[in-house]
Amino acid sequence: MKEEVRPIYNELQGYLSQAPNKETQIADSSIGEQYNKTIEELNAITGRNYNRFKVDVQNTNIPGVWANRRQIVSTQSYRTNLSGLISRLYSEYFLDEKPPFSTVPNTIITQQQSQNQTTYIQILLDVQSKIDEKLREYKDGSKEKTFLEKIKSSLSGTNNILELIKLILKTAVEIGLTIEQVLKLL
Protein backbone atom coordinates (compact mmCIF):
# COMPACT_ATOMS: atom_id res chain seq x y z
CA MET A 1 0.00 0.00 0.00
CA LYS A 2 2.86 2.35 0.88
CA GLU A 3 4.17 2.45 -2.69
CA GLU A 4 0.68 3.15 -4.10
CA VAL A 5 0.26 6.08 -1.71
CA ARG A 6 3.75 7.54 -2.28
CA PRO A 7 2.98 9.38 -5.56
CA ILE A 8 -0.01 11.12 -3.97
CA TYR A 9 1.99 11.86 -0.82
CA ASN A 10 4.71 13.52 -2.92
CA GLU A 11 2.13 15.33 -5.04
CA LEU A 12 0.54 16.82 -1.91
CA GLN A 13 3.93 18.02 -0.69
CA GLY A 14 4.41 19.67 -4.07
CA TYR A 15 1.07 21.47 -3.72
CA LEU A 16 2.07 22.73 -0.29
CA SER A 17 5.43 24.02 -1.52
CA GLN A 18 3.60 26.16 -4.11
CA ALA A 19 0.73 27.33 -1.89
CA PRO A 20 0.65 31.06 -1.06
CA ASN A 21 1.79 31.89 2.49
CA LYS A 22 -0.43 34.91 3.10
CA GLU A 23 -4.08 34.70 4.13
CA THR A 24 -5.77 35.48 0.88
CA GLN A 25 -8.35 33.91 -1.31
CA ILE A 26 -7.19 31.67 -4.14
CA ALA A 27 -9.31 32.90 -7.01
CA ASP A 28 -8.37 29.95 -9.22
CA SER A 29 -10.88 27.38 -8.04
CA SER A 30 -9.15 24.69 -10.11
CA ILE A 31 -6.45 24.53 -7.39
CA GLY A 32 -9.02 23.52 -4.78
CA GLU A 33 -10.80 21.22 -7.19
CA GLN A 34 -7.54 19.50 -8.19
CA TYR A 35 -6.61 19.03 -4.53
CA ASN A 36 -10.06 17.57 -3.75
CA LYS A 37 -9.77 15.17 -6.73
CA THR A 38 -6.40 14.03 -5.38
CA ILE A 39 -8.13 13.18 -2.09
CA GLU A 40 -10.75 11.18 -3.99
CA GLU A 41 -7.94 9.26 -5.73
CA LEU A 42 -6.32 8.64 -2.34
CA ASN A 43 -9.65 7.37 -0.98
CA ALA A 44 -9.95 4.94 -3.91
CA ILE A 45 -6.38 3.62 -3.55
CA THR A 46 -6.45 3.16 0.23
CA GLY A 47 -10.09 2.29 0.80
CA ARG A 48 -10.10 4.94 3.54
CA ASN A 49 -12.00 8.20 3.76
CA TYR A 50 -9.87 11.36 3.84
CA ASN A 51 -12.73 13.69 2.84
CA ARG A 52 -12.40 15.71 6.04
CA PHE A 53 -9.20 17.17 4.53
CA LYS A 54 -11.02 18.53 1.46
CA VAL A 55 -11.34 22.28 1.02
CA ASP A 56 -14.52 24.21 0.36
CA VAL A 57 -14.65 25.92 -2.99
CA GLN A 58 -16.96 28.86 -2.35
CA ASN A 59 -18.95 30.96 -4.76
CA THR A 60 -18.64 34.71 -4.29
CA ASN A 61 -19.91 37.83 -5.98
CA ILE A 62 -17.43 40.53 -6.92
CA PRO A 63 -19.20 43.91 -7.14
CA GLY A 64 -18.81 45.80 -10.39
CA VAL A 65 -17.58 42.83 -12.40
CA TRP A 66 -19.68 41.83 -15.39
CA ALA A 67 -19.29 38.13 -14.75
CA ASN A 68 -19.41 38.67 -11.01
CA ARG A 69 -19.59 35.01 -9.89
CA ARG A 70 -16.22 33.58 -8.92
CA GLN A 71 -15.14 30.53 -7.03
CA ILE A 72 -12.51 30.97 -4.31
CA VAL A 73 -10.62 28.89 -1.77
CA SER A 74 -9.28 30.24 1.53
CA THR A 75 -5.48 30.00 1.55
CA GLN A 76 -5.43 29.29 5.28
CA SER A 77 -7.95 26.49 4.94
CA TYR A 78 -6.08 25.06 1.95
CA ARG A 79 -2.68 25.11 3.70
CA THR A 80 -4.09 23.77 6.99
CA ASN A 81 -5.95 20.86 5.38
CA LEU A 82 -3.06 20.07 3.06
CA SER A 83 -0.51 20.06 5.91
CA GLY A 84 -2.82 17.96 8.04
CA LEU A 85 -3.29 15.39 5.29
CA ILE A 86 0.45 15.16 4.62
CA SER A 87 1.12 14.65 8.33
CA ARG A 88 -1.63 12.03 8.54
CA LEU A 89 -0.23 10.09 5.56
CA TYR A 90 3.25 10.30 7.04
CA SER A 91 2.04 8.81 10.33
CA GLU A 92 0.08 6.06 8.58
CA TYR A 93 2.53 5.03 5.84
CA PHE A 94 5.96 6.66 6.13
CA LEU A 95 6.98 6.71 9.82
CA ASP A 96 10.20 4.89 8.94
CA GLU A 97 11.27 7.84 6.74
CA LYS A 98 12.35 11.41 7.40
CA PRO A 99 9.35 13.60 8.40
CA PRO A 100 8.09 15.80 5.55
CA PHE A 101 8.53 19.11 7.40
CA SER A 102 11.69 18.27 9.31
CA THR A 103 13.98 20.71 7.49
CA VAL A 104 11.70 23.75 7.47
CA PRO A 105 11.67 24.58 11.22
CA ASN A 106 15.43 24.14 11.46
CA THR A 107 15.96 26.56 8.58
CA ILE A 108 13.61 29.08 10.17
CA ILE A 109 15.30 28.78 13.57
CA THR A 110 18.77 29.22 12.05
CA GLN A 111 17.61 32.25 10.07
CA GLN A 112 15.96 33.75 13.16
CA GLN A 113 19.10 33.20 15.25
CA SER A 114 21.19 34.92 12.58
CA GLN A 115 18.80 37.88 12.46
CA ASN A 116 18.81 38.11 16.27
CA GLN A 117 22.62 38.11 16.35
CA THR A 118 22.77 40.83 13.68
CA THR A 119 20.27 42.93 15.65
CA TYR A 120 22.26 42.42 18.86
CA ILE A 121 25.51 43.49 17.21
CA GLN A 122 23.83 46.63 15.88
CA ILE A 123 22.45 47.46 19.34
CA LEU A 124 25.86 46.82 20.90
CA LEU A 125 27.52 49.19 18.42
CA ASP A 126 24.86 51.83 19.07
CA VAL A 127 25.35 51.56 22.85
CA GLN A 128 29.12 51.78 22.47
CA SER A 129 28.80 54.84 20.23
CA LYS A 130 26.42 56.50 22.71
CA ILE A 131 28.81 55.77 25.59
CA ASP A 132 31.75 57.30 23.68
CA GLU A 133 29.65 60.39 22.99
CA LYS A 134 28.46 60.75 26.61
CA LEU A 135 31.87 60.09 28.24
CA ARG A 136 33.06 63.54 27.09
CA GLU A 137 30.21 65.24 28.95
CA TYR A 138 31.10 64.09 32.49
CA LYS A 139 33.99 64.78 34.85
CA ASP A 140 36.40 62.08 35.97
CA GLY A 141 35.22 60.39 39.16
CA SER A 142 31.54 61.27 38.68
CA LYS A 143 28.96 58.50 39.08
CA GLU A 144 27.89 58.98 35.48
CA LYS A 145 31.40 58.69 34.00
CA THR A 146 32.21 55.70 36.23
CA PHE A 147 29.00 54.00 35.10
CA LEU A 148 29.74 54.63 31.42
CA GLU A 149 33.34 53.42 31.70
CA LYS A 150 32.30 50.27 33.55
CA ILE A 151 29.64 49.46 30.94
CA LYS A 152 32.04 50.13 28.06
CA SER A 153 34.72 47.85 29.50
CA SER A 154 32.19 45.03 30.04
CA LEU A 155 30.35 45.17 26.68
CA SER A 156 32.52 42.48 25.11
CA GLY A 157 31.47 40.04 27.84
CA THR A 158 27.81 40.10 26.82
CA ASN A 159 26.42 37.67 24.26
CA ASN A 160 22.85 38.83 23.82
CA ILE A 161 20.44 41.65 24.55
CA LEU A 162 19.30 40.15 27.85
CA GLU A 163 22.88 40.04 29.14
CA LEU A 164 23.40 43.63 28.00
CA ILE A 165 20.30 44.78 29.89
CA LYS A 166 21.40 42.86 33.01
CA LEU A 167 24.84 44.46 32.79
CA ILE A 168 23.36 47.96 32.56
CA LEU A 169 20.93 47.43 35.44
CA LYS A 170 23.44 45.68 37.70
CA THR A 171 26.07 48.37 37.12
CA ALA A 172 23.54 51.13 37.77
CA VAL A 173 22.58 49.55 41.11
CA GLU A 174 26.26 49.08 42.10
CA ILE A 175 27.06 52.73 41.37
CA GLY A 176 23.82 54.08 42.80
CA LEU A 177 22.16 55.48 39.68
CA THR A 178 18.40 55.60 39.23
CA ILE A 179 16.61 54.36 36.13
CA GLU A 180 15.95 58.00 35.15
CA GLN A 181 19.67 58.77 35.32
CA VAL A 182 20.51 55.67 33.23
CA LEU A 183 17.92 56.69 30.64
CA LYS A 184 19.54 60.12 30.34
CA LEU A 185 22.95 58.51 29.90
CA LEU A 186 21.92 56.02 27.26
mmCIF file of C-alpha atoms in Angstrom:
data_model
loop_
_atom_site.group_PDB
_atom_site.id
_atom_site.type_symbol
_atom_site.label_atom_id
_atom_site.label_comp_id
_atom_site.label_asym_id
_atom_site.label_seq_id
_atom_site.Cartn_x
_atom_site.Cartn_y
_atom_site.Cartn_z
ATOM 1 C CA MET A 1 0.000 0.000 0.000
ATOM 2 C CA LYS A 2 2.862 2.353 0.877
ATOM 3 C CA GLU A 3 4.168 2.453 -2.689
ATOM 4 C CA GLU A 4 0.681 3.150 -4.097
ATOM 5 C CA VAL A 5 0.259 6.082 -1.711
ATOM 6 C CA ARG A 6 3.750 7.541 -2.284
ATOM 7 C CA PRO A 7 2.977 9.378 -5.564
ATOM 8 C CA ILE A 8 -0.008 11.119 -3.967
ATOM 9 C CA TYR A 9 1.995 11.856 -0.819
ATOM 10 C CA ASN A 10 4.713 13.516 -2.920
ATOM 11 C CA GLU A 11 2.129 15.329 -5.035
ATOM 12 C CA LEU A 12 0.540 16.820 -1.910
ATOM 13 C CA GLN A 13 3.932 18.021 -0.687
ATOM 14 C CA GLY A 14 4.411 19.673 -4.070
ATOM 15 C CA TYR A 15 1.072 21.466 -3.721
ATOM 16 C CA LEU A 16 2.074 22.733 -0.286
ATOM 17 C CA SER A 17 5.426 24.018 -1.522
ATOM 18 C CA GLN A 18 3.602 26.160 -4.106
ATOM 19 C CA ALA A 19 0.728 27.331 -1.885
ATOM 20 C CA PRO A 20 0.654 31.059 -1.062
ATOM 21 C CA ASN A 21 1.788 31.892 2.490
ATOM 22 C CA LYS A 22 -0.432 34.914 3.104
ATOM 23 C CA GLU A 23 -4.077 34.701 4.126
ATOM 24 C CA THR A 24 -5.774 35.484 0.878
ATOM 25 C CA GLN A 25 -8.354 33.914 -1.310
ATOM 26 C CA ILE A 26 -7.189 31.665 -4.139
ATOM 27 C CA ALA A 27 -9.311 32.897 -7.011
ATOM 28 C CA ASP A 28 -8.366 29.953 -9.224
ATOM 29 C CA SER A 29 -10.879 27.382 -8.041
ATOM 30 C CA SER A 30 -9.148 24.695 -10.111
ATOM 31 C CA ILE A 31 -6.453 24.529 -7.388
ATOM 32 C CA GLY A 32 -9.017 23.516 -4.782
ATOM 33 C CA GLU A 33 -10.799 21.215 -7.194
ATOM 34 C CA GLN A 34 -7.535 19.499 -8.191
ATOM 35 C CA TYR A 35 -6.615 19.027 -4.532
ATOM 36 C CA ASN A 36 -10.063 17.570 -3.753
ATOM 37 C CA LYS A 37 -9.771 15.168 -6.733
ATOM 38 C CA THR A 38 -6.396 14.030 -5.376
ATOM 39 C CA ILE A 39 -8.126 13.180 -2.094
ATOM 40 C CA GLU A 40 -10.746 11.181 -3.987
ATOM 41 C CA GLU A 41 -7.943 9.256 -5.733
ATOM 42 C CA LEU A 42 -6.317 8.639 -2.343
ATOM 43 C CA ASN A 43 -9.649 7.371 -0.984
ATOM 44 C CA ALA A 44 -9.951 4.938 -3.911
ATOM 45 C CA ILE A 45 -6.381 3.618 -3.547
ATOM 46 C CA THR A 46 -6.449 3.161 0.230
ATOM 47 C CA GLY A 47 -10.091 2.289 0.796
ATOM 48 C CA ARG A 48 -10.100 4.939 3.544
ATOM 49 C CA ASN A 49 -12.002 8.203 3.756
ATOM 50 C CA TYR A 50 -9.874 11.364 3.838
ATOM 51 C CA ASN A 51 -12.728 13.689 2.840
ATOM 52 C CA ARG A 52 -12.399 15.713 6.036
ATOM 53 C CA PHE A 53 -9.204 17.174 4.534
ATOM 54 C CA LYS A 54 -11.016 18.525 1.463
ATOM 55 C CA VAL A 55 -11.337 22.277 1.020
ATOM 56 C CA ASP A 56 -14.517 24.212 0.356
ATOM 57 C CA VAL A 57 -14.646 25.925 -2.992
ATOM 58 C CA GLN A 58 -16.961 28.862 -2.348
ATOM 59 C CA ASN A 59 -18.953 30.957 -4.763
ATOM 60 C CA THR A 60 -18.639 34.706 -4.288
ATOM 61 C CA ASN A 61 -19.909 37.830 -5.982
ATOM 62 C CA ILE A 62 -17.431 40.535 -6.920
ATOM 63 C CA PRO A 63 -19.199 43.914 -7.141
ATOM 64 C CA GLY A 64 -18.809 45.802 -10.394
ATOM 65 C CA VAL A 65 -17.580 42.827 -12.397
ATOM 66 C CA TRP A 66 -19.682 41.829 -15.388
ATOM 67 C CA ALA A 67 -19.293 38.125 -14.752
ATOM 68 C CA ASN A 68 -19.409 38.668 -11.012
ATOM 69 C CA ARG A 69 -19.591 35.010 -9.893
ATOM 70 C CA ARG A 70 -16.218 33.579 -8.920
ATOM 71 C CA GLN A 71 -15.138 30.531 -7.026
ATOM 72 C CA ILE A 72 -12.511 30.975 -4.312
ATOM 73 C CA VAL A 73 -10.622 28.888 -1.771
ATOM 74 C CA SER A 74 -9.282 30.235 1.534
ATOM 75 C CA THR A 75 -5.481 29.996 1.550
ATOM 76 C CA GLN A 76 -5.429 29.294 5.279
ATOM 77 C CA SER A 77 -7.950 26.486 4.941
ATOM 78 C CA TYR A 78 -6.078 25.055 1.948
ATOM 79 C CA ARG A 79 -2.683 25.114 3.703
ATOM 80 C CA THR A 80 -4.091 23.771 6.990
ATOM 81 C CA ASN A 81 -5.949 20.864 5.381
ATOM 82 C CA LEU A 82 -3.063 20.075 3.060
ATOM 83 C CA SER A 83 -0.512 20.056 5.912
ATOM 84 C CA GLY A 84 -2.822 17.958 8.039
ATOM 85 C CA LEU A 85 -3.294 15.388 5.293
ATOM 86 C CA ILE A 86 0.449 15.155 4.619
ATOM 87 C CA SER A 87 1.118 14.654 8.329
ATOM 88 C CA ARG A 88 -1.625 12.029 8.535
ATOM 89 C CA LEU A 89 -0.228 10.095 5.561
ATOM 90 C CA TYR A 90 3.254 10.296 7.044
ATOM 91 C CA SER A 91 2.042 8.810 10.334
ATOM 92 C CA GLU A 92 0.075 6.065 8.576
ATOM 93 C CA TYR A 93 2.531 5.033 5.844
ATOM 94 C CA PHE A 94 5.956 6.664 6.134
ATOM 95 C CA LEU A 95 6.980 6.708 9.816
ATOM 96 C CA ASP A 96 10.201 4.892 8.939
ATOM 97 C CA GLU A 97 11.267 7.839 6.743
ATOM 98 C CA LYS A 98 12.347 11.414 7.401
ATOM 99 C CA PRO A 99 9.351 13.599 8.398
ATOM 100 C CA PRO A 100 8.086 15.801 5.547
ATOM 101 C CA PHE A 101 8.529 19.108 7.401
ATOM 102 C CA SER A 102 11.694 18.270 9.314
ATOM 103 C CA THR A 103 13.981 20.712 7.489
ATOM 104 C CA VAL A 104 11.702 23.750 7.472
ATOM 105 C CA PRO A 105 11.668 24.576 11.222
ATOM 106 C CA ASN A 106 15.435 24.140 11.464
ATOM 107 C CA THR A 107 15.957 26.555 8.583
ATOM 108 C CA ILE A 108 13.607 29.078 10.167
ATOM 109 C CA ILE A 109 15.297 28.783 13.569
ATOM 110 C CA THR A 110 18.770 29.222 12.055
ATOM 111 C CA GLN A 111 17.611 32.248 10.067
ATOM 112 C CA GLN A 112 15.957 33.754 13.160
ATOM 113 C CA GLN A 113 19.099 33.205 15.246
ATOM 114 C CA SER A 114 21.189 34.917 12.577
ATOM 115 C CA GLN A 115 18.797 37.883 12.463
ATOM 116 C CA ASN A 116 18.814 38.108 16.274
ATOM 117 C CA GLN A 117 22.624 38.112 16.346
ATOM 118 C CA THR A 118 22.772 40.833 13.678
ATOM 119 C CA THR A 119 20.272 42.926 15.649
ATOM 120 C CA TYR A 120 22.257 42.420 18.856
ATOM 121 C CA ILE A 121 25.514 43.487 17.212
ATOM 122 C CA GLN A 122 23.833 46.631 15.882
ATOM 123 C CA ILE A 123 22.446 47.457 19.339
ATOM 124 C CA LEU A 124 25.857 46.824 20.900
ATOM 125 C CA LEU A 125 27.520 49.190 18.419
ATOM 126 C CA ASP A 126 24.857 51.830 19.067
ATOM 127 C CA VAL A 127 25.348 51.558 22.846
ATOM 128 C CA GLN A 128 29.125 51.780 22.472
ATOM 129 C CA SER A 129 28.799 54.837 20.235
ATOM 130 C CA LYS A 130 26.417 56.503 22.706
ATOM 131 C CA ILE A 131 28.807 55.769 25.589
ATOM 132 C CA ASP A 132 31.750 57.301 23.681
ATOM 133 C CA GLU A 133 29.651 60.393 22.991
ATOM 134 C CA LYS A 134 28.461 60.748 26.606
ATOM 135 C CA LEU A 135 31.868 60.090 28.238
ATOM 136 C CA ARG A 136 33.059 63.540 27.094
ATOM 137 C CA GLU A 137 30.213 65.241 28.953
ATOM 138 C CA TYR A 138 31.096 64.092 32.490
ATOM 139 C CA LYS A 139 33.989 64.781 34.848
ATOM 140 C CA ASP A 140 36.400 62.082 35.971
ATOM 141 C CA GLY A 141 35.219 60.389 39.157
ATOM 142 C CA SER A 142 31.541 61.268 38.683
ATOM 143 C CA LYS A 143 28.961 58.502 39.084
ATOM 144 C CA GLU A 144 27.894 58.976 35.484
ATOM 145 C CA LYS A 145 31.400 58.688 33.999
ATOM 146 C CA THR A 146 32.213 55.699 36.232
ATOM 147 C CA PHE A 147 29.003 53.996 35.105
ATOM 148 C CA LEU A 148 29.745 54.631 31.418
ATOM 149 C CA GLU A 149 33.343 53.423 31.702
ATOM 150 C CA LYS A 150 32.299 50.273 33.547
ATOM 151 C CA ILE A 151 29.638 49.462 30.944
ATOM 152 C CA LYS A 152 32.042 50.133 28.063
ATOM 153 C CA SER A 153 34.721 47.851 29.504
ATOM 154 C CA SER A 154 32.187 45.033 30.035
ATOM 155 C CA LEU A 155 30.354 45.167 26.677
ATOM 156 C CA SER A 156 32.519 42.481 25.106
ATOM 157 C CA GLY A 157 31.470 40.042 27.842
ATOM 158 C CA THR A 158 27.814 40.104 26.817
ATOM 159 C CA ASN A 159 26.424 37.671 24.261
ATOM 160 C CA ASN A 160 22.852 38.835 23.817
ATOM 161 C CA ILE A 161 20.437 41.652 24.550
ATOM 162 C CA LEU A 162 19.302 40.151 27.851
ATOM 163 C CA GLU A 163 22.878 40.036 29.143
ATOM 164 C CA LEU A 164 23.397 43.630 28.002
ATOM 165 C CA ILE A 165 20.303 44.778 29.894
ATOM 166 C CA LYS A 166 21.401 42.863 33.005
ATOM 167 C CA LEU A 167 24.844 44.463 32.788
ATOM 168 C CA ILE A 168 23.360 47.956 32.557
ATOM 169 C CA LEU A 169 20.931 47.427 35.440
ATOM 170 C CA LYS A 170 23.443 45.676 37.700
ATOM 171 C CA THR A 171 26.071 48.368 37.123
ATOM 172 C CA ALA A 172 23.536 51.133 37.771
ATOM 173 C CA VAL A 173 22.581 49.551 41.111
ATOM 174 C CA GLU A 174 26.256 49.076 42.102
ATOM 175 C CA ILE A 175 27.060 52.727 41.371
ATOM 176 C CA GLY A 176 23.818 54.084 42.796
ATOM 177 C CA LEU A 177 22.158 55.476 39.681
ATOM 178 C CA THR A 178 18.401 55.599 39.231
ATOM 179 C CA ILE A 179 16.608 54.357 36.130
ATOM 180 C CA GLU A 180 15.947 57.995 35.149
ATOM 181 C CA GLN A 181 19.674 58.766 35.324
ATOM 182 C CA VAL A 182 20.515 55.673 33.227
ATOM 183 C CA LEU A 183 17.923 56.686 30.638
ATOM 184 C CA LYS A 184 19.543 60.120 30.343
ATOM 185 C CA LEU A 185 22.946 58.508 29.895
ATOM 186 C CA LEU A 186 21.921 56.022 27.260
#
